[in-house]
Amino acid sequence: AIFIALIIYVSQSGGPVMVHIDSNWKMVPFVTQASEYFAEYLYKDYWLFLDELANYNLSNIPLCSLNDYEIALEITSKISPSNVDSLTFSLAMHERLPKIEFYHTIAGDKKISFDCSNVFVLEDEIICGWQAFESKFKVLKNSQIEAISKWDRIYNLTETNNNSPLVYYYQDILHSD
């Protein structure tokens, strides 16, 4: 488990205050950490990374293993060879883990089922699966765009159209099913 400790000296009490976060996960897959690295530092290559990742069948590969690590580096070397060393350092430090845990917490707070590999949030309704989403989306005519959060990943959005609904899409990128 991850343990992050921060000691703050409070002038009024004169003693230290310790704050810590215990992660729920023993380890996060390296390809997940790499995708967060791309999203933060190499945003233009983020979607390329996900496209390349789709070419791999990760269902037979033990996550958090040497193979998982090698796949993350192999994809990175294809997309951005100059950033392999930086990604390697990021993976060694596990610097993306708190943010990944944050996304996991958001999904849990929104009551998103972890059994569903394709989840959509449309008009504050959580929809599981492509077919359910398509039927709901066809019925929906016009909607106001909801606020986009700082942590959301926006694919190819060049302009906002107030007549189009904003759809949030969550997917398990580690499994092809």
CSV table of N, CA and C in Angstrom, one decimal:
chain,number,residue,atom,x,y,z
A,1,ALA,N,0.8,-1.2,0.0
A,1,ALA,CA,0.0,0.0,0.0
A,1,ALA,C,0.9,1.2,0.0
A,2,ILE,N,0.4,2.2,-0.6
A,2,ILE,CA,1.1,3.5,-0.6
A,2,ILE,C,0.9,4.3,0.7
A,3,PHE,N,1.9,4.9,1.2
A,3,PHE,CA,1.7,5.7,2.4
A,3,PHE,C,2.4,7.0,2.1
A,4,ILE,N,1.6,8.0,2.2
A,4,ILE,CA,2.2,9.4,2.0
A,4,ILE,C,2.0,10.1,3.3
A,5,ALA,N,3.1,10.7,3.8
A,5,ALA,CA,3.0,11.4,5.0
A,5,ALA,C,3.5,12.8,4.8
A,6,LEU,N,2.8,13.7,5.5
A,6,LEU,CA,3.1,15.1,5.4
A,6,LEU,C,3.1,15.6,6.9
A,7,ILE,N,4.2,16.2,7.3
A,7,ILE,CA,4.3,16.8,8.7
A,7,ILE,C,4.2,18.3,8.5
A,8,ILE,N,3.2,18.9,9.3
A,8,ILE,CA,3.0,20.3,9.2
A,8,ILE,C,3.2,20.8,10.7
A,9,TYR,N,3.9,21.8,10.8
A,9,TYR,CA,4.1,22.4,12.1
A,9,TYR,C,3.1,23.5,12.3
A,10,VAL,N,2.3,23.4,13.3
A,10,VAL,CA,1.3,24.4,13.6
A,10,VAL,C,1.8,25.3,14.7
A,11,SER,N,1.8,26.6,14.5
A,11,SER,CA,2.4,27.5,15.4
A,11,SER,C,1.6,27.7,16.7
A,12,GLN,N,0.2,27.5,16.7
A,12,GLN,CA,-0.6,27.7,17.9
A,12,GLN,C,-0.4,26.5,18.9
A,13,SER,N,-0.3,25.3,18.3
A,13,SER,CA,-0.2,24.2,19.3
A,13,SER,C,1.2,23.9,19.6
A,14,GLY,N,2.1,24.3,18.7
A,14,GLY,CA,3.5,24.0,18.9
A,14,GLY,C,4.0,22.6,18.5
A,15,GLY,N,3.0,21.7,18.2
A,15,GLY,CA,3.4,20.4,17.9
A,15,GLY,C,3.1,20.0,16.4
A,16,PRO,N,3.7,18.9,16.0
A,16,PRO,CA,3.5,18.5,14.6
A,16,PRO,C,2.1,17.9,14.4
A,17,VAL,N,1.6,18.0,13.2
A,17,VAL,CA,0.3,17.4,12.8
A,17,VAL,C,0.7,16.5,11.6
A,18,MET,N,0.3,15.2,11.7
A,18,MET,CA,0.7,14.3,10.7
A,18,MET,C,-0.6,13.9,9.9
A,19,VAL,N,-0.5,14.0,8.5
A,19,VAL,CA,-1.6,13.7,7.6
A,19,VAL,C,-1.1,12.5,6.8
A,20,HIS,N,-1.9,11.5,6.5
A,20,HIS,CA,-1.4,10.4,5.7
A,20,HIS,C,-2.6,9.9,4.8
A,21,ILE,N,-2.2,9.4,3.7
A,21,ILE,CA,-3.2,8.8,2.8
A,21,ILE,C,-2.8,7.3,2.6
A,22,ASP,N,-3.7,6.4,2.8
A,22,ASP,CA,-3.4,5.0,2.5
A,22,ASP,C,-4.2,4.6,1.2
A,23,SER,N,-3.4,4.2,0.3
A,23,SER,CA,-4.0,3.8,-1.0
A,23,SER,C,-4.7,2.4,-0.8
A,24,ASN,N,-5.8,2.2,-1.6
A,24,ASN,CA,-6.5,1.0,-1.5
A,24,ASN,C,-5.9,-0.1,-2.4
A,25,TRP,N,-5.0,0.3,-3.3
A,25,TRP,CA,-4.4,-0.7,-4.2
A,25,TRP,C,-3.0,-1.0,-3.8
A,26,LYS,N,-2.6,-2.3,-4.0
A,26,LYS,CA,-1.2,-2.6,-3.7
A,26,LYS,C,-0.3,-2.1,-4.8
A,27,MET,N,-0.8,-2.1,-6.0
A,27,MET,CA,0.0,-1.6,-7.2
A,27,MET,C,-1.0,-1.3,-8.3
A,28,VAL,N,-0.6,-0.3,-9.1
A,28,VAL,CA,-1.4,0.1,-10.2
A,28,VAL,C,-0.7,-0.3,-11.5
A,29,PRO,N,-1.4,-0.9,-12.5
A,29,PRO,CA,-0.7,-1.3,-13.7
A,29,PRO,C,0.2,-0.2,-14.3
A,30,PHE,N,1.3,-0.6,-14.8
A,30,PHE,CA,2.2,0.4,-15.4
A,30,PHE,C,1.6,1.1,-16.6
A,31,VAL,N,0.8,0.4,-17.4
A,31,VAL,CA,0.2,1.1,-18.6
A,31,VAL,C,-0.8,2.2,-18.1
A,32,THR,N,-1.4,2.0,-17.0
A,32,THR,CA,-2.3,3.0,-16.4
A,32,THR,C,-1.5,4.2,-16.0
A,33,GLN,N,-0.4,3.9,-15.3
A,33,GLN,CA,0.5,5.0,-14.9
A,33,GLN,C,1.0,5.8,-16.1
A,34,ALA,N,1.4,5.0,-17.1
A,34,ALA,CA,2.0,5.6,-18.3
A,34,ALA,C,0.9,6.5,-19.0
A,35,SER,N,-0.3,6.1,-19.0
A,35,SER,CA,-1.4,6.9,-19.7
A,35,SER,C,-1.6,8.2,-18.9
A,36,GLU,N,-1.5,8.1,-17.6
A,36,GLU,CA,-1.6,9.4,-16.8
A,36,GLU,C,-0.4,10.3,-17.1
A,37,TYR,N,0.7,9.7,-17.2
A,37,TYR,CA,1.9,10.5,-17.5
A,37,TYR,C,1.7,11.2,-18.8
A,38,PHE,N,1.3,10.5,-19.9
A,38,PHE,CA,1.0,11.2,-21.2
A,38,PHE,C,-0.1,12.2,-21.0
A,39,ALA,N,-1.1,12.0,-20.3
A,39,ALA,CA,-2.2,12.9,-20.1
A,39,ALA,C,-1.7,14.2,-19.5
A,40,GLU,N,-0.8,14.1,-18.6
A,40,GLU,CA,-0.3,15.3,-17.9
A,40,GLU,C,0.9,16.0,-18.6
A,41,TYR,N,1.8,15.3,-19.1
A,41,TYR,CA,3.0,15.9,-19.6
A,41,TYR,C,3.1,15.9,-21.2
A,42,LEU,N,2.4,15.0,-21.8
A,42,LEU,CA,2.5,14.9,-23.3
A,42,LEU,C,1.1,14.8,-23.9
A,43,TYR,N,0.3,15.8,-23.6
A,43,TYR,CA,-1.2,15.7,-23.9
A,43,TYR,C,-1.4,15.4,-25.3
A,44,LYS,N,-0.7,15.9,-26.3
A,44,LYS,CA,-0.9,15.7,-27.7
A,44,LYS,C,-0.7,14.2,-28.0
A,45,ASP,N,0.1,13.5,-27.3
A,45,ASP,CA,0.4,12.1,-27.5
A,45,ASP,C,-0.5,11.2,-26.7
A,46,TYR,N,-1.3,11.7,-25.8
A,46,TYR,CA,-2.1,10.9,-24.9
A,46,TYR,C,-3.0,10.0,-25.7
A,47,TRP,N,-3.7,10.5,-26.7
A,47,TRP,CA,-4.7,9.7,-27.5
A,47,TRP,C,-3.9,8.7,-28.4
A,48,LEU,N,-2.7,9.1,-28.9
A,48,LEU,CA,-1.9,8.2,-29.6
A,48,LEU,C,-1.5,7.0,-28.8
A,49,PHE,N,-1.2,7.3,-27.5
A,49,PHE,CA,-0.8,6.2,-26.6
A,49,PHE,C,-2.0,5.2,-26.4
A,50,LEU,N,-3.2,5.8,-26.2
A,50,LEU,CA,-4.4,4.9,-26.1
A,50,LEU,C,-4.6,4.1,-27.3
A,51,ASP,N,-4.4,4.7,-28.5
A,51,ASP,CA,-4.6,4.0,-29.8
A,51,ASP,C,-3.6,2.8,-29.9
A,52,GLU,N,-2.4,3.1,-29.5
A,52,GLU,CA,-1.3,2.0,-29.6
A,52,GLU,C,-1.7,0.9,-28.5
A,53,LEU,N,-2.1,1.3,-27.4
A,53,LEU,CA,-2.5,0.4,-26.3
A,53,LEU,C,-3.6,-0.6,-26.8
A,54,ALA,N,-4.5,-0.1,-27.6
A,54,ALA,CA,-5.6,-0.9,-28.1
A,54,ALA,C,-5.0,-2.1,-29.0
A,55,ASN,N,-3.8,-1.9,-29.5
A,55,ASN,CA,-3.2,-3.0,-30.4
A,55,ASN,C,-2.7,-4.2,-29.5
A,56,TYR,N,-2.7,-4.0,-28.2
A,56,TYR,CA,-2.2,-5.1,-27.3
A,56,TYR,C,-3.3,-5.8,-26.6
A,57,ASN,N,-3.3,-7.1,-26.5
A,57,ASN,CA,-4.2,-7.8,-25.7
A,57,ASN,C,-3.7,-8.0,-24.3
A,58,LEU,N,-4.1,-7.2,-23.4
A,58,LEU,CA,-3.5,-7.2,-22.1
A,58,LEU,C,-4.2,-8.2,-21.1
A,59,SER,N,-5.3,-8.8,-21.6
A,59,SER,CA,-6.0,-9.7,-20.7
A,59,SER,C,-5.2,-10.9,-20.3
A,60,ASN,N,-4.2,-11.3,-21.1
A,60,ASN,CA,-3.4,-12.5,-20.7
A,60,ASN,C,-2.1,-12.1,-20.0
A,61,ILE,N,-1.9,-10.8,-19.9
A,61,ILE,CA,-0.6,-10.3,-19.3
A,61,ILE,C,-0.9,-9.9,-17.9
A,62,PRO,N,-0.1,-10.5,-16.9
A,62,PRO,CA,-0.3,-10.1,-15.5
A,62,PRO,C,0.0,-8.6,-15.4
A,63,LEU,N,-0.9,-7.8,-14.9
A,63,LEU,CA,-0.6,-6.4,-14.7
A,63,LEU,C,0.3,-6.2,-13.6
A,64,CYS,N,1.0,-5.1,-13.6
A,64,CYS,CA,2.1,-4.8,-12.6
A,64,CYS,C,3.2,-5.7,-12.7
A,65,SER,N,3.4,-6.3,-13.9
A,65,SER,CA,4.5,-7.2,-14.1
A,65,SER,C,5.6,-6.6,-15.0
A,66,LEU,N,6.6,-7.3,-15.2
A,66,LEU,CA,7.7,-6.9,-16.1
A,66,LEU,C,7.1,-6.7,-17.5
A,67,ASN,N,6.2,-7.6,-18.0
A,67,ASN,CA,5.6,-7.5,-19.3
A,67,ASN,C,4.8,-6.2,-19.4
A,68,ASP,N,4.0,-5.9,-18.4
A,68,ASP,CA,3.2,-4.7,-18.4
A,68,ASP,C,4.1,-3.4,-18.5
A,69,TYR,N,5.2,-3.4,-17.8
A,69,TYR,CA,6.2,-2.4,-17.8
A,69,TYR,C,6.8,-2.2,-19.2
A,70,GLU,N,7.2,-3.4,-19.8
A,70,GLU,CA,7.8,-3.3,-21.1
A,70,GLU,C,6.9,-2.8,-22.2
A,71,ILE,N,5.6,-3.2,-22.1
A,71,ILE,CA,4.6,-2.7,-23.0
A,71,ILE,C,4.5,-1.2,-22.9
A,72,ALA,N,4.4,-0.6,-21.7
A,72,ALA,CA,4.3,0.8,-21.5
A,72,ALA,C,5.5,1.5,-22.2
A,73,LEU,N,6.7,1.0,-22.0
A,73,LEU,CA,8.0,1.6,-22.5
A,73,LEU,C,8.0,1.4,-24.1
A,74,GLU,N,7.6,0.3,-24.5
A,74,GLU,CA,7.6,0.0,-26.0
A,74,GLU,C,6.6,1.0,-26.7
A,75,ILE,N,5.5,1.2,-26.2
A,75,ILE,CA,4.5,2.2,-26.8
A,75,ILE,C,5.1,3.6,-26.7
A,76,THR,N,5.7,3.9,-25.6
A,76,THR,CA,6.3,5.3,-25.5
A,76,THR,C,7.4,5.5,-26.4
A,77,SER,N,8.2,4.5,-26.7
A,77,SER,CA,9.4,4.6,-27.6
A,77,SER,C,8.9,4.8,-29.0
A,78,LYS,N,7.7,4.3,-29.4
A,78,LYS,CA,7.2,4.5,-30.7
A,78,LYS,C,6.6,5.9,-30.9
A,79,ILE,N,6.0,6.4,-29.8
A,79,ILE,CA,5.3,7.7,-29.9
A,79,ILE,C,6.3,8.9,-29.6
A,80,SER,N,7.0,8.7,-28.6
A,80,SER,CA,7.9,9.8,-28.1
A,80,SER,C,9.2,9.3,-27.6
A,81,PRO,N,10.1,8.9,-28.4
A,81,PRO,CA,11.4,8.3,-28.0
A,81,PRO,C,12.2,9.2,-27.0
A,82,SER,N,12.1,10.5,-27.2
A,82,SER,CA,12.9,11.3,-26.3
A,82,SER,C,12.3,11.4,-24.8
A,83,ASN,N,11.1,10.9,-24.6
A,83,ASN,CA,10.5,10.9,-23.3
A,83,ASN,C,10.6,9.6,-22.6
A,84,VAL,N,11.2,8.6,-23.1
A,84,VAL,CA,11.3,7.3,-22.5
A,84,VAL,C,12.0,7.4,-21.1
A,85,ASP,N,13.1,8.1,-21.0
A,85,ASP,CA,13.8,8.2,-19.7
A,85,ASP,C,12.9,8.9,-18.7
A,86,SER,N,12.2,9.9,-19.1
A,86,SER,CA,11.3,10.7,-18.2
A,86,SER,C,10.2,9.8,-17.7
A,87,LEU,N,9.6,9.0,-18.6
A,87,LEU,CA,8.5,8.0,-18.2
A,87,LEU,C,9.1,7.0,-17.3
A,88,THR,N,10.3,6.5,-17.6
A,88,THR,CA,10.9,5.4,-16.7
A,88,THR,C,11.0,6.0,-15.3
A,89,PHE,N,11.5,7.2,-15.2
A,89,PHE,CA,11.6,7.8,-13.8
A,89,PHE,C,10.3,8.0,-13.2
A,90,SER,N,9.3,8.4,-13.9
A,90,SER,CA,7.9,8.6,-13.4
A,90,SER,C,7.4,7.2,-12.9
A,91,LEU,N,7.6,6.2,-13.7
A,91,LEU,CA,7.1,4.9,-13.3
A,91,LEU,C,7.8,4.4,-12.0
A,92,ALA,N,9.1,4.6,-11.9
A,92,ALA,CA,9.9,4.2,-10.8
A,92,ALA,C,9.5,4.9,-9.5
A,93,MET,N,9.1,6.2,-9.6
A,93,MET,CA,8.6,7.0,-8.5
A,93,MET,C,7.1,6.8,-8.2
A,94,HIS,N,6.4,6.1,-9.1
A,94,HIS,CA,5.0,5.9,-9.0
A,94,HIS,C,4.3,7.3,-8.7
A,95,GLU,N,4.7,8.3,-9.4
A,95,GLU,CA,4.2,9.7,-9.1
A,95,GLU,C,2.8,9.9,-9.6
A,96,ARG,N,2.2,9.0,-10.4
A,96,ARG,CA,0.9,9.2,-10.9
A,96,ARG,C,-0.2,8.5,-10.0
A,97,LEU,N,0.3,7.7,-9.1
A,97,LEU,CA,-0.6,6.9,-8.3
A,97,LEU,C,-1.7,7.7,-7.5
A,98,PRO,N,-1.4,8.8,-6.9
A,98,PRO,CA,-2.4,9.5,-6.2
A,98,PRO,C,-3.5,10.0,-7.1
A,99,LYS,N,-3.2,10.4,-8.3
A,99,LYS,CA,-4.2,10.9,-9.3
A,99,LYS,C,-5.0,9.7,-9.8
A,100,ILE,N,-4.4,8.6,-10.0
A,100,ILE,CA,-5.2,7.4,-10.5
A,100,ILE,C,-6.2,7.0,-9.3
A,101,GLU,N,-5.7,7.0,-8.1
A,101,GLU,CA,-6.6,6.7,-7.0
A,101,GLU,C,-7.7,7.7,-6.9
A,102,PHE,N,-7.4,9.0,-7.2
A,102,PHE,CA,-8.5,10.0,-7.3
A,102,PHE,C,-9.6,9.7,-8.3
A,103,TYR,N,-9.2,9.3,-9.5
A,103,TYR,CA,-10.2,8.9,-10.5
A,103,TYR,C,-11.0,7.7,-10.0
A,104,HIS,N,-10.3,6.8,-9.4
A,104,HIS,CA,-11.0,5.6,-8.9
A,104,HIS,C,-12.1,6.0,-7.8
A,105,THR,N,-11.7,7.0,-7.0
A,105,THR,CA,-12.6,7.5,-6.0
A,105,THR,C,-13.8,8.2,-6.6
A,106,ILE,N,-13.5,9.0,-7.6
A,106,ILE,CA,-14.6,9.7,-8.3
A,106,ILE,C,-15.6,8.7,-8.9
A,107,ALA,N,-15.1,7.6,-9.6
A,107,ALA,CA,-15.9,6.6,-10.1
A,107,ALA,C,-16.8,5.9,-9.1
A,108,GLY,N,-16.2,5.7,-7.9
A,108,GLY,CA,-16.9,5.1,-6.8
A,108,GLY,C,-18.0,6.0,-6.3
A,109,ASP,N,-17.6,7.3,-6.1
A,109,ASP,CA,-18.6,8.3,-5.6
A,109,ASP,C,-19.8,8.4,-6.6
A,110,LYS,N,-19.5,8.3,-7.9
A,110,LYS,CA,-20.6,8.4,-8.9
A,110,LYS,C,-21.4,7.0,-9.0
A,111,LYS,N,-21.0,6.1,-8.2
A,111,LYS,CA,-21.6,4.7,-8.3
A,111,LYS,C,-21.5,4.1,-9.6
A,112,ILE,N,-20.4,4.2,-10.2
A,112,ILE,CA,-20.1,3.6,-11.5
A,112,ILE,C,-19.7,2.2,-11.3
A,113,SER,N,-20.3,1.3,-11.9
A,113,SER,CA,-20.1,-0.2,-11.7
A,113,SER,C,-18.7,-0.5,-12.3
A,114,PHE,N,-17.9,-1.2,-11.6
A,114,PHE,CA,-16.6,-1.6,-12.1
A,114,PHE,C,-16.7,-2.9,-12.9
A,115,ASP,N,-17.9,-3.5,-12.9
A,115,ASP,CA,-18.2,-4.7,-13.8
A,115,ASP,C,-18.5,-4.3,-15.2
A,116,CYS,N,-18.8,-3.0,-15.5
A,116,CYS,CA,-19.1,-2.6,-16.8
A,116,CYS,C,-17.9,-2.0,-17.5
A,117,SER,N,-17.5,-2.5,-18.6
A,117,SER,CA,-16.3,-2.0,-19.3
A,117,SER,C,-16.5,-0.7,-20.1
A,118,ASN,N,-17.7,-0.4,-20.4
A,118,ASN,CA,-18.0,0.9,-21.1
A,118,ASN,C,-19.1,1.6,-20.3
A,119,VAL,N,-18.8,2.7,-19.7
A,119,VAL,CA,-19.7,3.5,-18.9
A,119,VAL,C,-19.8,4.9,-19.4
A,120,PHE,N,-21.0,5.4,-19.6
A,120,PHE,CA,-21.3,6.7,-20.0
A,120,PHE,C,-22.1,7.5,-19.0
A,121,VAL,N,-21.8,8.8,-18.8
A,121,VAL,CA,-22.6,9.6,-18.0
A,121,VAL,C,-23.2,10.7,-18.9
A,122,LEU,N,-24.5,10.6,-19.0
A,122,LEU,CA,-25.3,11.5,-19.9
A,122,LEU,C,-26.4,12.1,-19.1
A,123,GLU,N,-26.4,13.5,-19.0
A,123,GLU,CA,-27.5,14.1,-18.3
A,123,GLU,C,-27.5,13.6,-16.9
A,124,ASP,N,-26.4,13.4,-16.2
A,124,ASP,CA,-26.3,12.9,-14.9
A,124,ASP,C,-26.8,11.5,-14.7
A,125,GLU,N,-27.1,10.8,-15.8
A,125,GLU,CA,-27.5,9.4,-15.7
A,125,GLU,C,-26.4,8.5,-16.1
A,126,ILE,N,-26.1,7.5,-15.3
A,126,ILE,CA,-25.0,6.6,-15.6
A,126,ILE,C,-25.6,5.4,-16.4
A,127,ILE,N,-25.0,5.2,-17.6
A,127,ILE,CA,-25.4,4.2,-18.5
A,127,ILE,C,-24.3,3.2,-18.8
A,128,CYS,N,-24.6,1.9,-18.6
A,128,CYS,CA,-23.7,0.9,-18.8
A,128,CYS,C,-23.8,0.2,-20.2
A,129,GLY,N,-22.8,0.3,-21.0
A,129,GLY,CA,-22.8,-0.4,-22.3
A,129,GLY,C,-23.2,0.4,-23.5
A,130,TRP,N,-22.6,0.1,-24.6
A,130,TRP,CA,-22.8,0.8,-25.9
A,130,TRP,C,-24.3,0.8,-26.3
A,131,GLN,N,-24.9,-0.3,-26.3
A,131,GLN,CA,-26.3,-0.4,-26.8
A,131,GLN,C,-27.3,0.5,-26.0
A,132,ALA,N,-27.1,0.4,-24.7
A,132,ALA,CA,-28.0,1.3,-23.8
A,132,ALA,C,-27.7,2.8,-24.1
A,133,PHE,N,-26.4,3.1,-24.3
A,133,PHE,CA,-26.1,4.5,-24.5
A,133,PHE,C,-26.7,4.9,-25.9
A,134,GLU,N,-26.5,4.1,-26.9
A,134,GLU,CA,-27.0,4.5,-28.3
A,134,GLU,C,-28.5,4.8,-28.2
A,135,SER,N,-29.3,3.9,-27.6
A,135,SER,CA,-30.7,4.1,-27.6
A,135,SER,C,-31.1,5.3,-26.8
A,136,LYS,N,-30.4,5.6,-25.7
A,136,LYS,CA,-30.7,6.8,-24.9
A,136,LYS,C,-30.3,8.1,-25.6
A,137,PHE,N,-29.1,8.0,-26.3
A,137,PHE,CA,-28.6,9.2,-27.1
A,137,PHE,C,-29.5,9.5,-28.2
A,138,LYS,N,-30.1,8.6,-28.9
A,138,LYS,CA,-31.0,8.8,-30.1
A,138,LYS,C,-32.2,9.6,-29.6
A,139,VAL,N,-32.7,9.3,-28.4
A,139,VAL,CA,-33.9,9.9,-27.9
A,139,VAL,C,-33.7,11.3,-27.5
A,140,LEU,N,-32.5,11.6,-27.0
A,140,LEU,CA,-32.1,12.9,-26.5
A,140,LEU,C,-31.9,13.9,-27.6
A,141,LYS,N,-32.6,15.0,-27.6
A,141,LYS,CA,-32.5,16.0,-28.7
A,141,LYS,C,-31.5,17.0,-28.4
A,142,ASN,N,-31.8,18.0,-27.6
A,142,ASN,CA,-30.9,19.1,-27.2
A,142,ASN,C,-30.6,19.1,-25.7
A,143,SER,N,-29.5,19.5,-25.4
A,143,SER,CA,-29.1,19.6,-24.0
A,143,SER,C,-28.1,20.7,-23.8
A,144,GLN,N,-28.0,21.3,-22.6
A,144,GLN,CA,-26.9,22.2,-22.4
A,144,GLN,C,-25.7,21.4,-22.0
A,145,ILE,N,-24.6,22.0,-22.4
A,145,ILE,CA,-23.3,21.4,-22.0
A,145,ILE,C,-23.0,21.6,-20.5
A,146,GLU,N,-22.7,20.5,-19.9
A,146,GLU,CA,-22.3,20.6,-18.5
A,146,GLU,C,-20.9,21.1,-18.3
A,147,ALA,N,-20.5,21.5,-17.1
A,147,ALA,CA,-19.2,22.0,-16.9
A,147,ALA,C,-18.2,20.8,-17.1
A,148,ILE,N,-17.1,21.2,-17.7
A,148,ILE,CA,-16.0,20.3,-17.9
A,148,ILE,C,-15.0,20.4,-16.7
A,149,SER,N,-14.7,19.4,-16.1
A,149,SER,CA,-13.8,19.4,-14.9
A,149,SER,C,-12.3,19.5,-15.4
A,150,LYS,N,-11.5,20.0,-14.6
A,150,LYS,CA,-10.0,20.1,-14.9
A,150,LYS,C,-9.4,18.7,-15.3
A,151,TRP,N,-9.9,17.7,-14.6
A,151,TRP,CA,-9.3,16.3,-14.8
A,151,TRP,C,-9.9,15.6,-16.0
A,152,ASP,N,-10.9,16.1,-16.7
A,152,ASP,CA,-11.5,15.4,-17.8
A,152,ASP,C,-10.6,15.4,-19.0
A,153,ARG,N,-10.6,14.3,-19.8
A,153,ARG,CA,-9.8,14.2,-21.0
A,153,ARG,C,-10.8,14.5,-22.1
A,154,ILE,N,-10.6,15.4,-23.0
A,154,ILE,CA,-11.5,15.8,-24.1
A,154,ILE,C,-10.9,15.3,-25.4
A,155,TYR,N,-11.6,14.5,-26.1
A,155,TYR,CA,-11.1,14.0,-27.4
A,155,TYR,C,-11.5,14.9,-28.5
A,156,ASN,N,-10.6,15.5,-29.2
A,156,ASN,CA,-10.8,16.2,-30.4
A,156,ASN,C,-11.9,17.2,-30.3
A,157,LEU,N,-12.0,18.0,-29.2
A,157,LEU,CA,-13.0,19.0,-29.1
A,157,LEU,C,-12.5,20.3,-29.6
A,158,THR,N,-13.0,20.8,-30.7
A,158,THR,CA,-12.5,22.1,-31.2
A,158,THR,C,-13.3,23.2,-30.9
A,159,GLU,N,-14.6,23.0,-30.7
A,159,GLU,CA,-15.5,24.0,-30.3
A,159,GLU,C,-16.7,23.4,-29.6
A,160,THR,N,-17.3,24.2,-28.7
A,160,THR,CA,-18.4,23.7,-28.0
A,160,THR,C,-19.7,24.1,-28.7
A,161,ASN,N,-20.7,23.3,-28.7
A,161,ASN,CA,-21.9,23.6,-29.4
A,161,ASN,C,-23.0,23.4,-28.3
A,162,ASN,N,-23.7,24.5,-28.0
A,162,ASN,CA,-24.6,24.5,-26.9
A,162,ASN,C,-25.8,23.6,-27.2
A,163,ASN,N,-26.0,23.2,-28.4
A,163,ASN,CA,-27.1,22.3,-28.8
A,163,ASN,C,-26.7,20.8,-28.7
A,164,SER,N,-25.5,20.5,-28.3
A,164,SER,CA,-25.1,19.1,-28.2
A,164,SER,C,-24.9,18.8,-26.8
A,165,PRO,N,-25.3,17.6,-26.4
A,165,PRO,CA,-25.0,17.1,-25.0
A,165,PRO,C,-23.6,16.8,-24.8
A,166,LEU,N,-23.1,16.9,-23.6
A,166,LEU,CA,-21.8,16.5,-23.2
A,166,LEU,C,-21.9,15.1,-22.6
A,167,VAL,N,-21.1,14.2,-23.2
A,167,VAL,CA,-21.1,12.8,-22.7
A,167,VAL,C,-19.8,12.5,-22.1
A,168,TYR,N,-19.8,12.0,-20.9
A,168,TYR,CA,-18.6,11.5,-20.2
A,168,TYR,C,-18.6,10.0,-20.5
A,169,TYR,N,-17.4,9.6,-20.8
A,169,TYR,CA,-17.2,8.1,-21.2
A,169,TYR,C,-16.1,7.6,-20.3
A,170,TYR,N,-16.3,6.5,-19.7
A,170,TYR,CA,-15.3,5.8,-18.9
A,170,TYR,C,-15.2,4.4,-19.4
A,171,GLN,N,-13.9,4.0,-19.6
A,171,GLN,CA,-13.7,2.6,-20.1
A,171,GLN,C,-12.4,2.0,-19.4
A,172,ASP,N,-12.5,0.8,-19.2
A,172,ASP,CA,-11.3,0.0,-18.7
A,172,ASP,C,-10.4,-0.2,-19.9
A,173,ILE,N,-9.3,0.6,-19.9
A,173,ILE,CA,-8.4,0.6,-21.1
A,173,ILE,C,-7.5,-0.6,-21.0
A,174,LEU,N,-7.5,-1.3,-20.0
A,174,LEU,CA,-6.6,-2.5,-19.8
A,174,LEU,C,-7.1,-3.8,-20.4
A,175,HIS,N,-8.3,-3.8,-20.7
A,175,HIS,CA,-8.9,-5.1,-21.3
A,175,HIS,C,-9.7,-4.8,-22.5
A,176,SER,N,-9.5,-5.6,-23.5
A,176,SER,CA,-10.0,-5.3,-24.9
A,176,SER,C,-11.5,-5.7,-25.0
A,177,ASP,N,-12.1,-6.4,-24.0
A,177,ASP,CA,-13.4,-6.9,-24.1
A,177,ASP,C,-14.4,-5.8,-23.9
